[in-house]
XYZ file of C-alpha atoms in Angstrom:
565
model
C -32.691 29.645 -103.909
C -29.324 30.754 -105.406
C -25.987 29.378 -103.481
C -24.330 32.124 -101.715
C -20.425 32.459 -101.636
C -18.689 35.074 -99.464
C -15.402 36.386 -99.913
C -13.352 39.881 -99.974
C -14.946 42.236 -102.366
C -12.704 44.421 -104.374
C -14.000 47.609 -105.947
C -17.689 48.321 -106.616
C -20.222 47.050 -109.123
C -22.858 44.606 -109.710
C -22.514 42.047 -112.253
C -24.874 39.269 -113.499
C -23.746 36.611 -115.999
C -22.618 33.075 -116.838
C -19.694 31.971 -114.796
C -16.888 30.178 -116.617
C -13.894 28.485 -114.464
C -10.352 28.796 -115.302
C -8.550 25.341 -115.172
C -5.385 24.839 -113.707
C -2.725 22.140 -115.355
C -4.028 19.046 -114.641
C -2.562 16.502 -112.019
C -2.050 13.162 -113.754
C -4.057 10.385 -112.105
C -3.061 6.644 -111.395
C -3.513 4.824 -114.704
C -6.559 2.787 -115.051
C -6.781 -0.772 -116.806
C -8.291 -0.495 -120.120
C -10.883 -2.570 -121.095
C -11.515 -0.949 -124.568
C -8.799 0.386 -126.043
C -10.688 1.522 -129.436
C -12.646 3.650 -127.093
C -9.380 4.858 -125.303
C -7.976 6.049 -128.420
C -11.039 7.748 -129.888
C -10.948 9.494 -126.457
C -7.600 10.778 -126.870
C -8.253 11.707 -130.529
C -11.389 13.610 -129.552
C -9.385 15.544 -126.885
C -6.885 16.556 -129.723
C -9.492 17.803 -132.093
C -11.039 19.916 -129.067
C -7.612 21.270 -127.977
C -7.204 22.412 -131.792
C -10.786 23.987 -132.270
C -10.380 25.671 -128.894
C -7.213 27.403 -130.364
C -8.340 28.162 -133.802
C -11.489 29.930 -132.203
C -9.030 31.697 -129.946
C -6.894 32.938 -133.258
C -10.108 33.828 -135.023
C -11.011 36.284 -132.313
C -7.814 37.597 -131.837
C -6.756 41.144 -132.583
C -3.062 40.987 -132.287
C -1.183 39.551 -135.519
C 1.307 37.826 -133.221
C -1.106 36.144 -131.076
C -2.917 35.094 -134.288
C 0.085 33.440 -135.616
C 0.926 31.622 -132.506
C -2.433 30.286 -131.920
C -2.597 29.135 -135.358
C 0.590 27.198 -134.992
C -0.431 25.736 -131.777
C -3.754 24.527 -133.423
C -1.925 22.971 -136.204
C 0.343 21.174 -134.123
C -2.848 19.755 -132.202
C -4.490 18.993 -135.328
C -1.684 17.173 -136.811
C -2.948 13.483 -138.079
C 0.500 11.891 -137.000
C -0.094 12.905 -133.429
C -3.497 11.007 -133.526
C -1.618 8.005 -135.444
C 0.940 8.209 -132.420
C -1.426 8.047 -129.747
C -3.171 5.346 -131.238
C 0.014 3.178 -130.922
C 0.152 3.984 -127.307
C -2.892 2.803 -125.939
C -2.865 -0.424 -124.590
C -4.595 -2.140 -121.684
C -2.370 -0.845 -119.182
C -2.313 2.908 -121.038
C -5.366 4.830 -121.071
C -6.037 7.901 -123.246
C -4.897 10.269 -120.466
C -1.543 8.614 -119.783
C -1.061 7.736 -123.499
C -1.466 11.631 -124.550
C 0.970 12.529 -121.720
C 3.466 9.961 -123.110
C 3.063 11.196 -126.557
C 4.076 14.649 -125.950
C 6.733 13.779 -123.368
C 8.466 12.003 -126.373
C 8.095 14.849 -128.919
C 9.173 17.320 -126.082
C 12.201 15.318 -125.415
C 12.923 15.425 -129.135
C 12.757 19.222 -129.442
C 14.635 19.436 -125.910
C 17.725 17.556 -127.633
C 17.589 19.528 -130.977
C 18.592 22.587 -128.882
C 18.379 26.204 -129.702
C 15.340 27.475 -131.017
C 13.377 24.235 -131.093
C 14.362 23.533 -127.462
C 12.585 26.839 -126.478
C 9.390 25.441 -128.296
C 9.024 22.236 -126.125
C 7.140 24.424 -123.554
C 4.572 24.995 -126.037
C 4.122 21.145 -126.272
C 3.652 21.096 -122.459
C 0.809 23.542 -122.836
C -0.514 21.342 -125.380
C -0.285 18.085 -123.033
C -2.255 20.150 -120.423
C -4.805 21.077 -122.393
C -5.431 17.665 -124.188
C -5.137 15.978 -120.635
C -7.610 18.060 -119.251
C -10.154 17.528 -122.025
C -9.600 13.864 -121.659
C -10.267 14.310 -117.879
C -13.210 16.368 -118.276
C -11.671 19.285 -116.753
C -11.496 22.911 -117.863
C -8.473 23.519 -120.232
C -5.938 25.669 -118.390
C -5.460 29.274 -119.013
C -7.864 32.259 -119.355
C -10.848 30.372 -120.939
C -12.905 32.165 -124.128
C -16.410 30.911 -124.294
C -17.242 33.338 -126.976
C -19.440 35.536 -124.980
C -19.080 37.682 -122.170
C -18.562 35.888 -118.561
C -17.652 36.052 -114.861
C -14.095 34.648 -114.673
C -13.703 32.210 -111.612
C -9.987 30.748 -110.917
C -8.255 29.505 -107.823
C -5.887 32.452 -108.360
C -4.319 34.861 -110.773
C -0.790 34.996 -111.416
C 1.009 37.971 -113.347
C 1.425 35.801 -116.400
C -2.513 34.590 -116.203
C -3.697 38.474 -116.393
C -1.890 39.254 -119.571
C -4.915 37.043 -121.605
C -7.715 38.660 -119.839
C -9.851 40.980 -122.085
C -12.029 43.365 -120.091
C -14.522 43.468 -123.071
C -15.137 39.705 -122.362
C -14.804 39.290 -118.820
C -17.457 40.941 -116.849
C -15.936 40.230 -113.081
C -13.053 38.264 -111.303
C -14.022 35.833 -108.609
C -11.135 33.655 -107.145
C -11.062 31.105 -104.371
C -7.791 32.276 -103.146
C -5.690 35.762 -102.740
C -6.403 38.938 -100.696
C -6.850 42.116 -100.751
C -3.332 42.653 -102.039
C -2.998 40.045 -104.541
C -2.226 40.058 -108.102
C -6.356 39.573 -108.666
C -6.941 42.443 -106.758
C -4.466 44.602 -108.279
C -5.645 43.715 -111.846
C -9.405 43.998 -110.715
C -8.532 47.716 -109.630
C -6.603 48.488 -112.691
C -9.329 47.139 -115.107
C -12.078 48.626 -113.119
C -13.453 45.019 -112.752
C -15.821 44.038 -109.899
C -13.876 41.447 -108.182
C -14.399 38.824 -104.899
C -11.189 37.304 -103.790
C -10.954 34.754 -100.967
C -14.248 33.142 -102.262
C -14.169 29.465 -100.829
C -16.248 27.240 -103.019
C -16.520 29.316 -106.065
C -14.502 26.615 -108.117
C -17.339 24.142 -107.353
C -19.831 26.151 -109.242
C -20.695 24.603 -112.497
C -19.700 26.386 -115.982
C -22.322 28.193 -117.281
C -24.112 28.823 -114.106
C -25.636 32.074 -113.975
C -24.142 34.227 -111.140
C -24.421 37.705 -109.628
C -21.418 39.199 -108.249
C -21.559 42.000 -105.791
C -18.053 43.355 -105.323
C -19.011 46.110 -102.753
C -20.760 43.477 -100.536
C -18.130 40.467 -101.429
C -20.824 38.191 -102.259
C -21.324 35.809 -105.200
C -24.991 34.293 -105.649
C -24.666 31.375 -107.751
C -27.986 30.130 -109.991
C -29.728 33.261 -109.927
C -32.893 33.299 -112.178
C -36.363 34.733 -112.767
C -37.329 37.546 -110.226
C -34.341 37.578 -108.656
C -31.935 37.892 -111.656
C -34.159 40.824 -112.819
C -33.820 42.283 -109.377
C -30.206 42.038 -109.444
C -29.925 43.142 -112.749
C -31.789 46.485 -111.652
C -29.652 47.239 -108.952
C -26.432 46.658 -111.398
C -28.409 49.279 -113.910
C -28.761 51.723 -110.778
C -25.436 51.349 -109.589
C -23.590 51.645 -112.850
C -25.524 54.977 -113.283
C -24.497 56.318 -110.041
C -20.969 55.268 -110.824
C -21.059 57.140 -114.227
C -22.058 60.310 -112.477
C -18.958 60.447 -110.456
C -17.533 62.847 -112.747
C -19.514 65.608 -111.161
C -18.914 64.514 -107.562
C -16.975 67.625 -106.792
C -20.114 69.997 -107.036
C -21.193 68.225 -103.840
C -18.370 68.405 -102.101
C -18.240 70.015 -98.864
C -16.235 73.657 -98.388
C -13.669 72.320 -95.876
C -12.949 69.256 -97.697
C -9.412 67.856 -97.112
C -6.764 68.718 -99.871
C -5.167 65.412 -101.041
C -3.912 65.169 -104.522
C -5.143 62.265 -106.456
C -2.344 61.097 -108.731
C -1.797 58.077 -111.054
C 0.054 54.717 -111.105
C 1.613 54.218 -114.497
C 4.167 51.913 -115.952
C 4.431 53.547 -119.475
C 3.567 56.532 -121.250
C 0.345 54.693 -122.933
C -1.252 54.735 -119.325
C -1.623 58.180 -119.630
C -3.814 57.898 -123.064
C -7.146 59.774 -122.578
C -6.398 60.704 -118.921
C -4.679 63.993 -119.232
C -7.333 66.626 -118.764
C -8.450 69.454 -116.555
C -8.652 67.072 -113.544
C -5.211 65.104 -113.934
C -2.995 66.035 -111.119
C 0.088 64.160 -112.090
C 1.616 60.862 -111.600
C 2.426 59.273 -108.046
C 4.060 56.178 -109.040
C 5.992 55.738 -112.608
C 7.334 51.860 -112.402
C 10.490 51.974 -114.413
C 11.021 48.518 -114.271
C 8.753 47.677 -117.373
C 11.822 49.194 -119.602
C 14.233 46.513 -117.835
C 12.162 43.243 -117.753
C 12.703 40.693 -120.236
C 15.927 41.908 -121.665
C 19.548 40.353 -121.518
C 21.012 43.820 -121.237
C 19.893 47.044 -119.703
C 18.287 49.839 -121.789
C 20.590 52.000 -123.125
C 20.826 55.769 -121.919
C 19.229 57.101 -124.922
C 16.214 54.460 -124.709
C 16.025 55.350 -121.310
C 15.982 59.326 -121.945
C 13.332 58.634 -124.812
C 10.909 56.681 -122.635
C 11.175 59.132 -119.720
C 10.971 62.162 -122.087
C 7.478 60.656 -123.526
C 5.844 60.390 -119.903
C 7.018 63.729 -118.876
C 5.765 65.450 -122.257
C 2.447 63.522 -121.905
C 2.077 64.656 -118.144
C 1.846 68.331 -119.390
C 3.917 69.915 -116.494
C 2.359 67.988 -113.949
C 4.252 65.970 -111.029
C 5.824 62.938 -112.484
C 7.244 60.660 -109.490
C 9.415 58.110 -111.088
C 10.585 55.049 -109.052
C 13.863 53.840 -110.028
C 14.291 50.138 -110.796
C 12.691 47.831 -108.524
C 14.694 44.272 -109.327
C 15.292 41.380 -107.299
C 12.869 39.153 -105.244
C 10.062 38.273 -107.768
C 11.765 40.275 -110.351
C 15.202 39.100 -111.295
C 17.201 40.282 -114.049
C 20.004 38.449 -115.963
C 22.211 41.694 -116.206
C 22.050 42.366 -112.604
C 22.741 38.956 -111.185
C 22.172 38.280 -107.404
C 22.875 34.700 -105.741
C 19.341 33.564 -104.818
C 19.035 33.733 -101.069
C 16.831 31.708 -98.655
C 14.058 34.182 -98.917
C 14.034 36.549 -101.756
C 11.431 39.001 -100.590
C 13.907 39.456 -97.792
C 17.148 39.557 -99.603
C 18.857 41.833 -102.045
C 16.234 43.781 -103.909
C 15.120 47.404 -104.511
C 18.039 49.904 -103.659
C 19.802 46.916 -102.121
C 20.756 45.622 -105.600
C 21.190 49.092 -106.946
C 24.230 49.759 -104.252
C 25.908 46.382 -105.586
C 25.354 47.118 -109.204
C 25.449 51.183 -109.150
C 26.384 51.575 -112.762
C 22.504 50.621 -113.728
C 21.492 53.188 -111.107
C 23.870 56.038 -112.408
C 22.536 55.433 -116.114
C 18.952 55.676 -115.061
C 19.398 58.835 -112.988
C 21.090 60.593 -115.686
C 18.908 59.524 -118.238
C 15.927 60.967 -116.245
C 17.697 64.382 -115.592
C 18.522 64.575 -119.596
C 14.675 64.055 -120.099
C 13.705 66.573 -117.645
C 15.929 68.897 -119.566
C 14.323 67.882 -122.888
C 10.764 68.975 -121.466
C 9.940 72.353 -120.931
C 8.004 72.886 -117.658
C 8.435 69.149 -116.805
C 8.302 68.549 -112.800
C 10.065 65.249 -112.026
C 10.404 63.529 -108.447
C 12.487 60.432 -108.265
C 12.501 57.982 -105.411
C 14.222 54.806 -104.458
C 12.395 51.215 -103.685
C 13.330 49.243 -100.524
C 14.898 51.731 -98.413
C 15.132 50.627 -94.883
C 17.518 53.238 -93.160
C 18.482 57.098 -93.143
C 22.105 56.206 -94.725
C 20.408 54.543 -97.713
C 18.154 57.145 -98.284
C 21.073 59.405 -97.807
C 23.092 57.269 -100.561
C 20.602 57.534 -102.904
C 19.966 61.182 -102.421
C 23.571 62.233 -103.118
C 23.667 60.182 -106.504
C 20.342 61.522 -107.662
C 21.308 65.116 -106.921
C 24.696 64.586 -108.171
C 22.971 63.437 -111.688
C 21.079 66.770 -111.848
C 17.697 65.832 -109.834
C 16.015 68.334 -107.660
C 13.222 66.651 -105.910
C 14.443 63.431 -104.400
C 12.656 60.645 -102.136
C 12.222 57.168 -101.057
C 9.761 54.756 -100.395
C 8.676 53.426 -97.173
C 7.747 49.786 -97.380
C 9.437 48.281 -94.289
C 8.545 49.115 -90.571
C 12.120 50.336 -90.026
C 11.654 53.104 -92.560
C 8.174 53.949 -91.148
C 9.733 53.959 -87.510
C 12.677 56.273 -88.537
C 10.516 58.375 -90.940
C 11.721 61.373 -89.574
C 15.333 60.597 -89.907
C 14.770 59.573 -93.350
C 12.881 62.547 -94.346
C 15.908 64.773 -92.854
C 17.737 63.169 -95.818
C 15.399 63.532 -98.619
C 12.512 65.894 -100.057
C 9.684 63.403 -99.720
C 8.218 59.842 -98.899
C 5.923 57.673 -100.732
C 4.334 54.731 -98.399
C 4.095 51.333 -100.330
C 1.225 49.803 -98.236
C 1.560 46.454 -99.817
C 4.934 45.769 -98.897
C 4.782 47.754 -95.446
C 1.787 45.669 -94.646
C 3.788 42.272 -95.911
C 6.544 42.931 -93.951
C 4.658 44.333 -90.734
C 2.821 41.245 -90.502
C 5.395 38.562 -91.702
C 2.544 37.700 -94.127
C 3.282 37.096 -97.902
C 1.003 39.199 -99.972
C 0.171 36.194 -102.140
C -1.152 34.219 -99.192
C -4.767 34.279 -99.241
C -4.984 32.304 -96.046
C -3.610 35.392 -94.308
C -5.602 37.855 -95.978
C -6.883 39.160 -92.597
C -3.506 40.351 -91.532
C -2.868 42.018 -94.712
C -6.350 43.919 -94.412
C -5.302 47.866 -95.007
C -7.613 48.605 -92.085
C -5.152 46.836 -89.530
C -4.470 49.623 -86.839
C -0.794 48.638 -86.998
C -0.366 49.467 -90.493
C -2.421 52.497 -90.092
C -0.131 53.780 -87.112
C 2.921 53.270 -89.246
C 1.370 55.535 -92.065
C 0.277 58.172 -89.238
C 3.847 58.068 -87.789
C 5.149 58.811 -91.367
C 2.450 61.411 -92.113
C 3.224 63.144 -88.571
C 7.216 63.152 -89.514
C 6.247 64.872 -92.986
C 4.048 67.485 -91.257
C 6.890 68.250 -88.799
C 9.306 69.003 -91.319
C 7.339 70.325 -93.938
C 7.590 67.607 -96.247
C 5.067 65.457 -98.355
C 4.178 62.300 -97.358
C 2.409 60.253 -100.417
C 0.870 56.775 -100.384
C 1.036 54.557 -103.449
C -0.294 51.123 -102.526
C -3.340 49.486 -103.145
C -4.930 50.840 -100.112
C -4.754 54.354 -101.923
C -7.596 53.120 -104.313
C -10.293 52.199 -101.182
C -12.908 54.957 -101.401
C -13.692 54.185 -97.794
C -9.869 54.437 -96.277
C -9.051 57.623 -98.209
C -10.685 60.008 -95.373
C -8.686 58.181 -92.939
C -5.344 58.867 -94.932
C -6.414 62.382 -95.295
C -7.415 62.566 -91.588
C -3.780 61.086 -90.833
C -1.911 63.740 -92.862
C -1.019 61.825 -95.947
C -0.722 64.354 -98.853
C -1.326 62.402 -101.922
C -2.671 59.213 -103.011
C -1.677 57.254 -106.040
C -4.066 54.730 -107.877
C -5.411 53.495 -111.102
C -7.271 56.114 -113.264
C -10.443 54.182 -112.807
C -10.397 54.471 -108.956
C -10.075 58.082 -109.250
C -13.732 59.326 -109.329
C -14.857 56.865 -106.251
C -11.802 58.286 -103.921
C -12.646 61.921 -105.299
C -16.138 61.545 -104.166
C -15.439 60.227 -100.855
C -12.946 62.753 -99.765
C -15.128 65.526 -101.430
C -18.109 64.822 -99.178
C -16.016 64.993 -95.826
C -14.662 67.747 -94.026
C -10.944 67.889 -92.964
C -12.147 67.795 -89.243
C -14.395 64.826 -89.770
C -11.243 62.998 -91.537
C -9.162 63.534 -88.454
C -11.699 62.364 -86.353
C -12.246 59.289 -87.862
C -8.533 58.766 -88.359
C -8.116 58.807 -84.595
C -10.904 56.503 -84.114
C -9.614 53.952 -86.589
C -5.948 53.869 -85.468
C -7.278 53.530 -81.865
C -9.380 50.663 -82.675
C -8.428 47.312 -81.310
C -8.672 45.289 -84.828
C -8.910 45.681 -88.488
C -12.803 44.808 -88.086
C -13.358 47.195 -85.328
C -11.505 49.837 -87.439
C -13.812 49.312 -90.539
C -16.700 49.530 -88.098
C -15.581 52.940 -86.642
C -15.960 54.227 -90.358
C -19.392 52.532 -90.953
C -20.605 54.038 -87.796
C -19.462 57.433 -88.788
C -21.417 57.259 -92.006
C -24.669 55.819 -90.337
C -24.244 58.999 -87.647
C -24.186 61.198 -90.661
C -21.307 62.985 -90.087
C -19.781 61.111 -93.193
C -21.946 60.826 -96.079
C -19.859 58.544 -98.506
C -21.986 55.444 -99.568
C -19.482 53.385 -100.016
C -18.441 50.302 -97.932
C -15.220 48.884 -97.066
C -13.672 46.284 -99.207
């Protein structure tokens, strides 16, 4: 019988394939007495050879020339005979292979660091080689995204932003992490790539590499060791589900007559995110994250550079609405040209609009560049909003500057409870608000969104969170102003009817998530959505709120077959 592991499912899909674990940088164990120094030398040499072979293999598979050059260079360093000779000199009766490798790279690292300049920057490369060689010598997986040479299910403790860069969706079939929650980077990445995913799946890292596993994202279940008839059964389920999902484009034909009218918009970070998605069904962009223009730079992008970037997005959107979020810096996104003294808790410190008020010239340039881009594109519809706004006074401050720059439609994000509780006063100062459900959940429950142990508090079905969203929507309805939602919860097809029933006017998500959300909304009447929303907000817990939605489906008043995450 397969071993069954349970966690939080993200997305929809069943995948059957071999599991491969992503290794962490290994911890250096206590040194062991060496009885056979020659064997230890050979162990160290084999570890270096394995690292070189792995990097060479990755280089051969890489399509990006820069990545190829980097991998080739690292592979050549690991294969350098000098390293093998040096490590032989370090092994003795008190220094085993693992510690000899660690000492070897430490010495070379110190040499590079002392040289300064470019060579000092390369010292980090040696840290990567050290971690890989030590891991091999210890019999552990190498750190970083593995590449076994065939499609696989990636298992990890968790994935950070840097880890996700190396994920090739043509090779990775599904993601399973032992930690994380519904709003973690892993969950966000999975939704963006359309990969089935299970997070907070305790015990999955104990599964041996190469074990055939089945990942059911909708159920949040991972079966390890599937074979024979069970494997065939799951493969057939996966095939039927994939066929069903492939038919989502025709879901509107089955929509009820009085389905809710909610705009389904896209989250993007650059114009490339609009490639192949602008068609007759494309309704616009609900969140254009502009910080990608500013990251990894010593100086801010110029007026002309920003103008060109915004113009390209507005042109690609072909007259549809584009909601542009001004620079969201600070906290986990520090910028050298906007220095802010580190506070005791960056998430509660100077970030978003707060840092823009300290360095207003960066915001002013951005607003003026956006206004110029709007003037460049016939029929462009640009809305602009500020992140991390807590008070009506802050909203008014931003609105004055945006309108002074020539932008007509101005809004702010609602990411903290203070803003949600005073949504009416804030909406009196601006034209719209957009709810960032990830941060709003984090700040409402004082639970870090990366803390997997607190995932239950970050569950978007929490009635307290939904009550705050309901208050924002009610304020928008009273004043006749749009209230959008652009957090991860917007991509949940089970929650979308709840948001529609609360009065949210738009949902913004990745392009891959749109078909399922469209189907869920198209299968319900607005009256059904309102009844469901009232039941969910009144529920005493997230579990019972979710149960309300399940009960509605089973009663037949709702027909969406999707299950909650």
